[in-house]
Coordinates of C-alpha atoms in Angstrom, one line a residue:
Chain M
M1 CA -0.1 0.0 0.1
T2 CA 1.1 3.5 -0.8
R3 CA 1.4 6.3 2.1
A4 CA 0.1 9.6 0.7
L5 CA 0.5 13.0 2.3
G6 CA -2.3 15.7 1.5
V7 CA -1.9 19.3 2.3
D8 CA -4.4 22.0 1.9
V9 CA -2.3 25.0 2.0
G10 CA -4.3 28.4 3.1
G11 CA -3.2 31.7 3.9
T12 CA -4.1 31.3 7.7
A13 CA -3.2 27.5 7.9
A14 CA -1.9 24.3 6.2
R15 CA -4.1 21.4 7.1
W16 CA -2.6 18.1 6.4
V17 CA -3.7 14.5 6.3
L18 CA -1.3 11.2 6.0
L19 CA -3.3 8.4 4.3
D20 CA -2.1 4.8 4.2
G21 CA -4.5 3.5 1.3
D22 CA -7.7 4.4 2.4
R23 CA -6.9 4.4 6.2
E24 CA -6.0 7.9 7.8
V25 CA -2.8 7.5 9.6
A26 CA -2.3 11.1 11.1
R27 CA -3.7 14.7 10.9
G28 CA -2.5 18.1 11.8
A29 CA -1.9 21.7 10.8
A30 CA 1.0 23.9 10.5
P31 CA 1.3 27.9 9.8
G32 CA -0.6 29.1 6.5
A33 CA 1.4 29.7 3.3
T34 CA 0.5 30.7 -0.3
G35 CA 1.8 29.7 -3.8
H36 CA 3.0 33.5 -4.5
P37 CA 6.4 33.6 -6.1
S38 CA 8.0 36.3 -3.7
A39 CA 10.9 35.4 -1.7
A40 CA 9.0 36.1 1.5
A41 CA 6.1 33.7 0.4
R42 CA 8.4 30.8 -0.6
A43 CA 10.1 31.1 2.8
R44 CA 6.8 30.9 4.6
L45 CA 6.0 27.9 2.3
A46 CA 9.2 26.2 3.2
E47 CA 8.8 26.8 6.8
S48 CA 5.3 25.3 6.7
L49 CA 6.5 22.1 5.1
R50 CA 9.4 21.5 7.2
L51 CA 7.1 21.8 10.3
I52 CA 4.6 19.2 8.4
R53 CA 7.6 16.9 7.4
G54 CA 8.8 17.0 11.1
A55 CA 5.2 15.8 12.4
L56 CA 4.8 13.0 10.0
P57 CA 4.8 9.5 11.8
A58 CA 6.3 7.8 8.6
A59 CA 7.6 9.2 5.2
P60 CA 5.0 9.3 2.6
D61 CA 5.5 7.8 -1.1
A62 CA 3.6 10.5 -2.8
A63 CA 1.9 13.8 -2.0
G64 CA -0.8 16.2 -3.1
F65 CA -1.1 19.9 -2.5
G66 CA -3.8 22.5 -3.1
I67 CA -2.1 25.8 -2.5
T68 CA -3.8 29.3 -2.5
G69 CA -2.1 31.6 -4.9
A70 CA -0.6 28.7 -6.9
G71 CA -2.1 29.8 -10.1
I72 CA -4.3 27.8 -12.6
P73 CA -2.3 25.9 -14.1
P74 CA -0.1 26.1 -11.0
D75 CA 3.2 27.7 -11.0
P76 CA 5.7 25.0 -12.4
A77 CA 8.6 26.4 -10.0
L78 CA 6.6 24.9 -7.1
T79 CA 7.4 21.4 -8.1
P80 CA 11.1 21.3 -7.5
I81 CA 10.7 23.3 -4.3
L82 CA 8.1 20.8 -2.9
A83 CA 9.9 17.8 -4.2
E84 CA 13.1 18.8 -2.1
L85 CA 11.3 20.0 0.8
L86 CA 9.7 16.3 1.1
G87 CA 12.5 14.3 -0.3
L88 CA 10.0 12.9 -3.0
P89 CA 10.7 12.5 -6.8
E90 CA 8.7 15.2 -8.6
T91 CA 6.4 12.5 -10.4
A92 CA 5.1 11.7 -6.9
L93 CA 3.5 15.2 -6.6
W94 CA 0.1 16.5 -7.3
I95 CA -0.1 20.2 -7.2
A96 CA -3.0 22.4 -7.8
N97 CA -4.6 25.8 -6.6
D98 CA -6.8 25.2 -3.5
I99 CA -10.0 26.2 -5.5
V100 CA -8.9 23.3 -8.2
L101 CA -8.3 20.8 -5.2
A102 CA -11.8 21.8 -3.6
W103 CA -13.3 21.0 -7.0
H104 CA -11.9 17.5 -7.0
G105 CA -13.2 17.2 -3.3
A106 CA -16.7 18.1 -4.4
F107 CA -16.8 15.9 -7.7
P108 CA -14.6 13.1 -6.5
Q109 CA -15.8 10.9 -9.7
G110 CA -14.7 13.9 -12.0
G111 CA -17.0 16.1 -13.8
P112 CA -18.9 17.8 -15.2
G113 CA -19.4 19.8 -12.3
H114 CA -19.5 23.6 -11.2
L115 CA -18.0 24.6 -8.1
I116 CA -19.0 27.7 -6.4
S117 CA -17.1 29.1 -3.3
S118 CA -17.8 32.0 -1.1
G119 CA -15.4 32.8 1.6
T120 CA -13.4 35.8 2.1
G121 CA -13.5 36.2 -1.8
S122 CA -16.0 34.2 -4.3
V123 CA -15.1 32.3 -7.3
G124 CA -16.7 29.7 -9.6
V125 CA -14.6 26.9 -11.4
A126 CA -15.4 24.1 -14.0
I127 CA -12.9 21.6 -14.9
T128 CA -13.5 20.3 -18.3
A129 CA -11.8 18.4 -20.9
K130 CA -10.4 21.4 -22.3
G131 CA -9.3 22.5 -18.7
P132 CA -10.3 24.6 -15.9
V133 CA -12.8 27.6 -16.6
V134 CA -12.8 30.1 -13.8
V135 CA -15.4 33.1 -13.2
G136 CA -15.2 35.7 -10.9
G137 CA -12.5 35.5 -8.0
R138 CA -10.4 38.6 -9.2
G139 CA -10.4 40.1 -5.5
T140 CA -12.4 42.5 -3.5
L141 CA -11.8 45.7 -5.3
I142 CA -13.2 44.6 -8.9
D143 CA -14.9 41.2 -8.1
D144 CA -15.8 38.8 -5.5
A145 CA -19.6 39.6 -5.5
G146 CA -21.5 37.4 -3.0
S147 CA -18.3 36.8 -0.7
G148 CA -17.9 37.7 2.9
A149 CA -15.6 40.7 1.9
W150 CA -18.4 42.0 -0.7
L151 CA -21.1 41.7 1.9
A152 CA -19.3 43.7 4.7
L153 CA -18.1 46.4 2.2
R154 CA -21.8 46.8 0.7
A155 CA -23.1 47.1 4.1
L156 CA -20.6 49.7 5.3
D157 CA -21.2 51.6 2.1
L158 CA -25.0 52.0 3.1
V159 CA -24.1 52.7 6.7
L160 CA -21.6 55.2 6.1
R161 CA -23.9 57.0 3.7
D162 CA -26.3 57.1 6.6
V163 CA -23.8 58.8 8.8
D164 CA -22.9 61.5 6.5
E165 CA -26.3 62.2 5.9
G166 CA -27.5 62.3 9.4
R167 CA -30.0 59.6 9.1
A168 CA -31.4 57.4 11.9
E169 CA -29.6 54.4 13.1
T170 CA -30.6 50.9 12.3
P171 CA -29.7 47.5 13.7
L172 CA -27.1 47.3 10.9
H173 CA -25.4 50.7 12.3
H174 CA -25.5 49.0 15.6
A175 CA -23.9 45.6 14.4
F176 CA -21.0 47.3 12.9
A177 CA -20.5 49.8 15.6
A178 CA -20.4 46.9 17.9
R179 CA -17.8 45.0 16.0
I180 CA -15.7 48.0 14.9
G181 CA -15.8 49.9 18.4
S182 CA -17.7 53.1 16.7
L183 CA -18.7 54.4 13.5
E184 CA -16.3 57.4 13.9
R185 CA -14.1 58.0 10.7
G186 CA -11.0 57.0 12.1
A187 CA -12.2 54.0 13.8
V188 CA -13.8 52.7 10.4
T189 CA -10.7 53.4 8.2
A190 CA -8.4 51.8 10.9
A191 CA -10.7 48.7 10.7
I192 CA -10.7 48.6 7.1
Y193 CA -7.3 49.6 6.0
G194 CA -5.1 48.7 9.1
G195 CA -5.2 45.0 8.9
E196 CA -4.6 41.9 6.7
R197 CA -6.3 41.1 3.6
G198 CA -8.8 39.0 5.3
E199 CA -9.8 41.7 8.0
V200 CA -12.8 43.2 5.8
A201 CA -14.6 39.7 5.8
R202 CA -14.3 39.5 9.4
L203 CA -17.0 42.1 9.8
A204 CA -19.3 40.0 7.5
P205 CA -21.1 38.6 10.6
A206 CA -22.4 42.1 11.4
V207 CA -24.8 41.7 8.2
A208 CA -26.1 38.6 9.5
E209 CA -26.6 39.8 13.0
A210 CA -28.6 43.1 11.6
A211 CA -30.7 40.6 9.5
A212 CA -31.5 38.5 12.5
A213 CA -32.5 41.9 14.2
G214 CA -35.1 42.6 11.5
D215 CA -32.8 44.9 9.3
A216 CA -34.5 44.8 5.9
R217 CA -31.3 46.2 4.1
A218 CA -29.2 43.4 5.6
R219 CA -31.5 41.0 4.7
D220 CA -31.7 42.2 1.3
L221 CA -27.8 42.2 1.0
L222 CA -27.8 38.4 2.0
T223 CA -30.2 37.8 -0.5
R224 CA -28.3 39.5 -3.1
A225 CA -25.2 37.7 -2.1
G226 CA -26.8 34.2 -3.0
E227 CA -28.2 35.8 -6.2
E228 CA -24.5 37.0 -7.1
L229 CA -23.2 33.5 -6.4
A230 CA -25.9 32.2 -8.8
R231 CA -24.6 34.4 -11.5
L232 CA -21.3 32.6 -11.4
V233 CA -23.1 29.4 -12.1
R234 CA -24.9 31.0 -15.2
A235 CA -21.5 32.2 -16.2
L236 CA -19.8 28.9 -16.0
D237 CA -23.1 27.2 -18.0
A238 CA -22.6 29.8 -20.7
C239 CA -18.9 28.9 -21.0
A240 CA -18.8 25.2 -20.1
G241 CA -22.3 23.8 -20.7
P242 CA -24.9 23.0 -17.8
A243 CA -23.6 20.8 -15.0
P244 CA -24.4 20.0 -11.4
V245 CA -23.6 22.4 -8.8
A246 CA -21.6 22.4 -5.5
L247 CA -21.6 25.2 -3.3
I248 CA -19.2 25.6 -0.6
G249 CA -17.7 28.3 1.6
G250 CA -17.6 29.9 4.9
A251 CA -19.7 32.8 4.1
L252 CA -22.8 30.2 3.8
A253 CA -22.8 29.7 7.3
L254 CA -23.2 33.5 8.1
H255 CA -27.2 33.2 7.3
P256 CA -29.4 30.9 5.6
A257 CA -30.7 33.5 3.4
I258 CA -27.8 33.2 1.1
G259 CA -28.1 29.6 0.4
A260 CA -31.9 30.0 0.0
A261 CA -31.5 33.0 -2.6
F262 CA -28.9 30.8 -4.5
D263 CA -31.1 27.8 -4.8
A264 CA -34.1 30.0 -5.8
A265 CA -32.1 31.7 -8.3
L266 CA -31.2 28.4 -10.1
P267 CA -34.3 26.3 -10.9
G268 CA -33.8 23.3 -12.7
H269 CA -30.0 22.9 -11.4
T270 CA -29.0 20.0 -9.4
I271 CA -27.2 21.8 -6.4
T272 CA -25.5 20.2 -3.5
R273 CA -23.4 21.7 -0.5
P274 CA -20.8 19.0 0.1
G275 CA -18.4 19.0 3.2
I276 CA -15.1 18.8 1.8
D277 CA -12.0 17.3 3.5
A278 CA -9.5 19.1 1.2
A279 CA -6.4 17.7 2.8
A280 CA -7.7 14.1 2.3
T281 CA -8.8 14.9 -1.3
A282 CA -5.1 16.1 -1.9
A283 CA -3.9 12.8 -0.6
R284 CA -6.3 10.9 -2.5
R285 CA -5.2 12.7 -5.7
A286 CA -1.7 11.8 -4.9
L287 CA -2.7 8.0 -4.5
T288 CA -4.6 8.2 -7.9
L289 CA -1.4 9.7 -9.6
T290 CA 0.7 6.6 -8.0
Q291 CA -1.7 4.3 -9.2
T292 CA -2.0 5.7 -12.7
R293 CA 1.6 5.7 -13.1
T294 CA 2.0 1.9 -11.7
P295 CA 1.0 -0.7 -14.6
Chain V
M1 CA 7.2 92.9 4.7
T2 CA 6.9 89.2 5.7
R3 CA 8.2 86.4 3.6
A4 CA 6.0 83.3 3.7
L5 CA 6.6 80.0 2.5
G6 CA 3.3 77.8 1.1
V7 CA 3.6 74.1 0.6
D8 CA 1.1 71.8 -0.8
V9 CA 2.4 68.4 0.4
G10 CA 0.6 65.7 -1.9
G11 CA 1.4 61.9 -2.2
T12 CA 3.2 62.3 -5.5
A13 CA 4.6 65.9 -5.3
A14 CA 5.1 68.8 -2.8
R15 CA 4.5 72.2 -4.5
W16 CA 6.0 75.2 -2.9
V17 CA 5.7 79.2 -3.4
L18 CA 7.6 81.9 -1.5
L19 CA 5.7 84.9 -1.3
D20 CA 6.9 88.5 -0.2
G21 CA 3.8 90.1 1.2
D22 CA 1.8 89.8 -2.0
R23 CA 4.6 89.4 -4.7
E24 CA 5.8 85.9 -5.6
V25 CA 9.4 85.6 -5.3
A26 CA 9.9 81.8 -6.1
R27 CA 7.9 78.6 -7.0
G28 CA 9.0 74.9 -7.3
A29 CA 8.2 71.3 -6.6
A30 CA 9.8 68.5 -4.4
P31 CA 9.2 64.8 -4.1
G32 CA 5.9 63.9 -2.4
A33 CA 5.2 63.1 1.1
T34 CA 2.3 62.5 3.5
G35 CA 1.4 63.6 7.2
H36 CA 1.0 59.8 8.2
P37 CA 2.7 59.1 11.5
S38 CA 5.1 56.0 10.4
A39 CA 8.6 56.5 10.5
A40 CA 9.0 56.0 6.9
A41 CA 6.5 58.6 6.1
R42 CA 8.2 61.0 8.5
A43 CA 11.5 60.4 6.9
R44 CA 9.9 61.2 3.4
L45 CA 8.5 64.4 4.7
A46 CA 11.8 65.4 6.1
E47 CA 13.5 64.8 2.9
S48 CA 11.1 66.8 0.9
L49 CA 11.3 69.7 3.4
R50 CA 15.0 69.6 3.2
L51 CA 14.9 69.9 -0.4
I52 CA 12.6 72.6 -0.4
R53 CA 14.5 74.7 2.1
G54 CA 17.8 74.1 0.1
A55 CA 15.9 75.6 -3.0
L56 CA 14.7 78.8 -1.3
P57 CA 16.4 81.9 -2.2
A58 CA 15.6 83.7 1.1
A59 CA 14.6 82.3 4.5
P60 CA 10.8 82.6 5.3
D61 CA 9.6 84.4 8.2
A62 CA 6.3 82.0 8.2
A63 CA 5.1 79.1 6.5
G64 CA 1.8 77.3 5.7
F65 CA 1.2 73.8 4.9
G66 CA -1.6 71.5 3.5
I67 CA -0.6 68.1 4.0
T68 CA -2.5 65.1 2.7
G69 CA -3.0 62.5 5.6
A70 CA -2.1 65.1 8.2
G71 CA -5.8 64.6 9.7
I72 CA -8.6 67.0 10.7
P73 CA -7.5 68.6 13.1
P74 CA -3.9 68.1 11.9
D75 CA -1.5 65.7 14.0
P76 CA -0.1 68.2 16.6
A77 CA 3.2 66.1 16.2
L78 CA 3.8 67.7 12.8
T79 CA 4.4 71.2 14.3
P80 CA 7.5 70.8 16.2
I81 CA 9.0 68.5 13.3
L82 CA 8.2 71.1 10.6
A83 CA 9.4 74.1 12.8
E84 CA 12.8 72.5 13.3
L85 CA 13.1 71.5 9.5
L86 CA 12.4 75.2 8.5
G87 CA 14.2 76.7 11.5
L88 CA 11.0 78.8 12.4
P89 CA 9.2 79.1 15.7
E90 CA 6.1 76.9 16.0
T91 CA 3.8 80.1 16.2
A92 CA 5.0 81.1 12.7
L93 CA 3.6 77.9 11.1
W94 CA -0.1 77.2 9.9
I95 CA -0.9 73.5 9.2
A96 CA -3.8 71.7 7.8
N97 CA -5.0 68.7 5.8
D98 CA -4.7 69.3 2.1
I99 CA -8.5 69.3 1.8
V100 CA -8.8 72.1 4.7
L101 CA -6.2 74.1 2.6
A102 CA -8.1 73.5 -0.7
W103 CA -11.2 74.9 1.1
H104 CA -9.5 78.2 2.3
G105 CA -8.4 78.2 -1.6
A106 CA -11.8 78.0 -2.8
F107 CA -13.4 80.3 -0.1
P108 CA -10.6 83.2 0.6
Q109 CA -12.9 85.3 2.4
G110 CA -13.9 82.5 4.7
G111 CA -17.3 80.6 4.7
P112 CA -20.0 79.5 4.7
G113 CA -19.0 77.3 1.9
H114 CA -19.1 73.5 0.7
L115 CA -16.0 72.3 -0.9
I116 CA -16.1 69.0 -3.1
S117 CA -13.2 67.5 -4.3
S118 CA -12.8 64.7 -6.8
G119 CA -9.6 63.1 -7.8
T120 CA -8.2 59.7 -6.9
G121 CA -10.7 59.8 -4.1
S122 CA -13.7 62.0 -3.3
V123 CA -14.4 64.1 -0.2
G124 CA -16.7 66.8 0.8
V125 CA -15.9 69.6 3.5
A126 CA -17.4 72.5 5.3
I127 CA -15.6 74.6 7.6
T128 CA -18.1 76.1 10.2
A129 CA -18.0 78.2 13.3
K130 CA -18.0 74.6 15.0
G131 CA -15.0 73.2 13.1
P132 CA -14.8 71.3 10.0
V133 CA -17.7 69.0 8.6
V134 CA -16.2 66.1 6.3
V135 CA -18.5 63.7 4.3
G136 CA -17.2 60.9 2.3
G137 CA -13.4 60.4 1.7
R138 CA -13.1 57.1 3.6
G139 CA -11.1 55.6 0.6
T140 CA -11.9 53.3 -2.3
L141 CA -13.0 50.1 -0.5
I142 CA -16.0 51.6 1.4
D143 CA -16.6 55.2 0.0
D144 CA -15.2 57.8 -2.4
A145 CA -18.3 57.5 -4.8
G146 CA -17.6 59.9 -7.8
S147 CA -14.0 59.7 -7.8
G148 CA -11.5 58.4 -10.5
A149 CA -11.0 55.2 -8.6
W150 CA -14.8 54.6 -8.2
L151 CA -15.1 55.3 -11.9
A152 CA -12.4 52.7 -12.9
L153 CA -13.8 50.1 -10.3
R154 CA -17.3 50.5 -11.2
A155 CA -16.7 50.0 -14.9
L156 CA -14.2 47.3 -14.6
D157 CA -16.9 45.4 -12.6
L158 CA -19.1 45.7 -15.5
V159 CA -16.4 44.7 -18.1
L160 CA -15.1 41.7 -16.0
R161 CA -18.9 40.3 -15.6
D162 CA -19.1 40.5 -19.5
V163 CA -15.8 38.5 -19.7
D164 CA -17.1 36.0 -17.4
E165 CA -20.4 35.7 -19.1
G166 CA -19.0 35.5 -22.5
R167 CA -21.0 38.6 -23.7
A168 CA -20.0 40.7 -26.7
E169 CA -17.2 43.6 -26.3
T170 CA -18.1 47.2 -26.3
P171 CA -16.0 50.2 -26.4
L172 CA -15.6 50.0 -22.6
H173 CA -14.0 46.7 -23.0
H174 CA -11.6 48.0 -25.6
A175 CA -10.7 51.1 -23.7
F176 CA -9.8 49.2 -20.5
A177 CA -8.0 46.4 -22.8
A178 CA -5.8 49.1 -24.4
R179 CA -4.8 50.8 -21.0
I180 CA -4.2 47.4 -19.2
G181 CA -2.6 45.3 -22.2
S182 CA -5.6 42.8 -22.3
L183 CA -8.7 41.8 -20.2
E184 CA -7.0 38.5 -19.4
R185 CA -7.3 37.5 -15.5
G186 CA -3.7 38.0 -14.5
A187 CA -3.1 41.2 -16.5
V188 CA -6.2 42.6 -14.9
T189 CA -5.3 41.5 -11.3
A190 CA -1.6 42.8 -11.8
A191 CA -3.1 46.1 -13.0
I192 CA -5.4 46.6 -10.0
Y193 CA -3.5 45.1 -7.1
G194 CA 0.2 45.2 -8.3
G195 CA 0.9 49.1 -8.1
E196 CA 0.8 51.9 -5.7
R197 CA -2.5 53.3 -4.1
G198 CA -3.3 55.5 -6.9
E199 CA -2.8 53.1 -9.7
V200 CA -6.5 52.3 -10.0
A201 CA -7.6 55.9 -10.9
R202 CA -5.1 55.9 -13.7
L203 CA -7.4 53.9 -15.3
A204 CA -10.3 56.2 -15.2
P205 CA -9.8 57.7 -18.4
A206 CA -10.9 54.6 -20.1
V207 CA -14.3 55.4 -18.9
A208 CA -14.1 58.7 -20.5
E209 CA -12.7 57.2 -23.7
A210 CA -15.5 54.7 -23.8
A211 CA -18.1 57.3 -23.5
A212 CA -16.7 59.4 -26.2
A213 CA -16.8 56.3 -28.4
G214 CA -20.6 56.1 -27.7
D215 CA -20.7 53.5 -25.0
A216 CA -23.8 54.2 -23.2
R217 CA -22.7 52.4 -19.8
A218 CA -19.5 54.3 -19.7
R219 CA -21.7 57.5 -20.2
D220 CA -24.0 56.6 -17.3
L221 CA -21.3 55.9 -15.0
L222 CA -19.6 59.5 -15.5
T223 CA -23.4 60.8 -15.2
R224 CA -23.7 58.6 -11.7
A225 CA -20.2 60.0 -10.5
G226 CA -21.6 63.6 -10.7
E227 CA -24.8 62.6 -9.0
E228 CA -22.6 60.9 -6.3
L229 CA -20.5 64.2 -5.8
A230 CA -23.8 66.2 -5.6
R231 CA -24.8 63.9 -2.8
L232 CA -21.7 64.9 -0.7
V233 CA -23.3 68.5 -1.1
R234 CA -26.6 67.5 0.1
A235 CA -24.9 65.6 3.0
L236 CA -23.3 68.9 4.0
D237 CA -26.4 70.9 3.7
A238 CA -28.0 68.7 6.1
C239 CA -25.2 68.8 8.6
A240 CA -23.9 72.3 8.2
G241 CA -26.6 74.2 6.4
P242 CA -26.9 75.2 2.9
A243 CA -23.9 77.3 1.5
P244 CA -22.1 78.4 -1.8
V245 CA -20.5 75.1 -3.3
A246 CA -17.0 74.9 -5.0
L247 CA -16.3 71.8 -7.0
I248 CA -12.6 71.0 -7.7
G249 CA -10.2 68.0 -8.6
G250 CA -8.6 66.3 -11.3
A251 CA -11.5 63.8 -12.1
L252 CA -13.6 66.5 -13.3
A253 CA -11.3 66.9 -16.4
L254 CA -12.0 63.4 -17.4
H255 CA -15.3 64.2 -19.2
P256 CA -17.8 67.2 -19.1
A257 CA -20.7 64.6 -18.0
I258 CA -19.5 64.6 -14.5
G259 CA -19.8 68.4 -13.8
A260 CA -23.0 68.5 -15.9
A261 CA -24.7 65.7 -13.8
F262 CA -23.4 67.5 -10.5
D263 CA -24.9 70.9 -11.7
A264 CA -28.2 69.3 -12.8
A265 CA -28.6 67.5 -9.5
L266 CA -28.4 70.5 -7.5
P267 CA -30.9 73.0 -8.7
G268 CA -30.9 76.3 -6.6
H269 CA -27.1 76.0 -5.4
T270 CA -24.6 78.4 -6.1
I271 CA -21.8 76.4 -7.8
T272 CA -18.4 77.5 -8.8
R273 CA -15.4 75.7 -9.9
P274 CA -12.3 77.6 -8.9
G275 CA -8.8 77.1 -10.0
I276 CA -7.1 76.8 -6.8
D277 CA -3.4 77.6 -6.1
A278 CA -2.8 75.5 -3.2
A279 CA 0.6 76.3 -2.2
A280 CA -0.2 80.2 -2.5
T281 CA -3.1 79.7 -0.4
A282 CA -1.0 78.0 2.1
A283 CA 1.4 80.9 2.0
R284 CA -1.3 83.5 2.6
R285 CA -2.7 81.7 5.3
A286 CA 0.8 81.9 7.1
L287 CA 1.0 85.5 6.4
T288 CA -2.6 86.1 7.9
L289 CA -1.2 84.4 10.9
T290 CA 1.7 86.5 11.3
Q291 CA -0.6 89.8 10.7
T292 CA -3.1 88.3 13.4
R293 CA -0.5 88.0 15.9
T294 CA 1.3 91.5 15.1
P295 CA -0.4 94.1 17.0

């Protein structure tokens, strides 16, 4: 039997699992990293992988990776780096972007399938015979509608217009003021521009809290988030043909209105919300690779 | 007669003028800086001021500053720093945020007055007996509607939705593709996230170019920009009472539709578009300060 390591490398944590065939041998987490080509990012990736290698109870024969920011197709420079860090031949490695890995987790038998993910950002991907098709996912400034960051930014825009125009406060104001500390100019700009990239999305629960307190505009934004995610499905339908849809991501847990609006906007589509074990999926991809190469 | 130095410190350039009473003695520009409190920002400010001091044909008796990012009211830590750099007593300095300086340039006789500025960002300010009132201007992610960056981001959102959904190309697509190099995912994200803070606003002329080529959505965005800037006036009306309006900023030069929509949205308001010599305004503020103190 072949031992396979699977690693889901995200910005805040790298989660790993070691499989021996179908059996899970060990599981853990290391500091996050990305596939970005900068020297600092490469150093973080190496440190994370060294910690994982040190925690393994036995050396793997193969390894699979889903790495945020690795690119579609993944940066080929990652292959020799990861091979050396794990002491494995390059042919024993399966490397993908985190969203491509999630697609394999959602469609373990292969496609056709459309994966929609809504977390800090939002993105849609279909892996077809011609290769991956990606829609959305270009980041908070120009894209990512329906994501946690999008929800927080759209809601804050409404709240700050009210503040400037001296309008009465609503549950949406109170929910943001409670999370930020106040709606005063300096406090708001520090909360939005002072922190890490994912900081903005951490304010998204304020929208769900306001909706739960009866705020109609907050509720409407959650509905619009689901409709925006449904738009990604229609874009994939147009580019890659209709297919079963899998909806995943942390933003869905904010409020059931997001998923309900998504379903309502896609009549006639087959929709699932799979729970994905990304690290185990990566390990299984690596096993498949080994089996394919073995006669 | 008193010699007064005036400096308009912006992110990309610090423009200065030396007045002897009403007479301009010299004028020039040094590298940009900000009033942000970080060590790196303070070093840039000091370097810029050292270059300006070295270029002066005669030592000033007073100095006035409008400094981007200095805050409203301005960070008091700036006073001893600027006094030491120019070898002047702290009482000979007038220091303000750049937008407060612009307000004095637009309303040299004092208020009441509402200043609306649209450049990379957008902001409205009224200086009243109770102090300054500021609306908008919280940066690209949550505010700044009607600014150059806002125009570019809104237009790109439209274009990228078309790209994802495989819709036909329009002049707006062509204008952005020409400026960015292509509408391919990597090229677009590099153009938006790869550069300096002001990089996004540099794409705003694409919207005006597309409008000139007959693109209805581009034209509509320019109109909406003017309407959003008019909204800042109404917010100031609500907080500080109605007053004459001055509209300034580089974004207005993009296309006449912005100013036309602004005017149309504000019937009954007195609106001017003053050309402001910010450095000379700062020098005159410093002169006033000296005259006020002299019996």
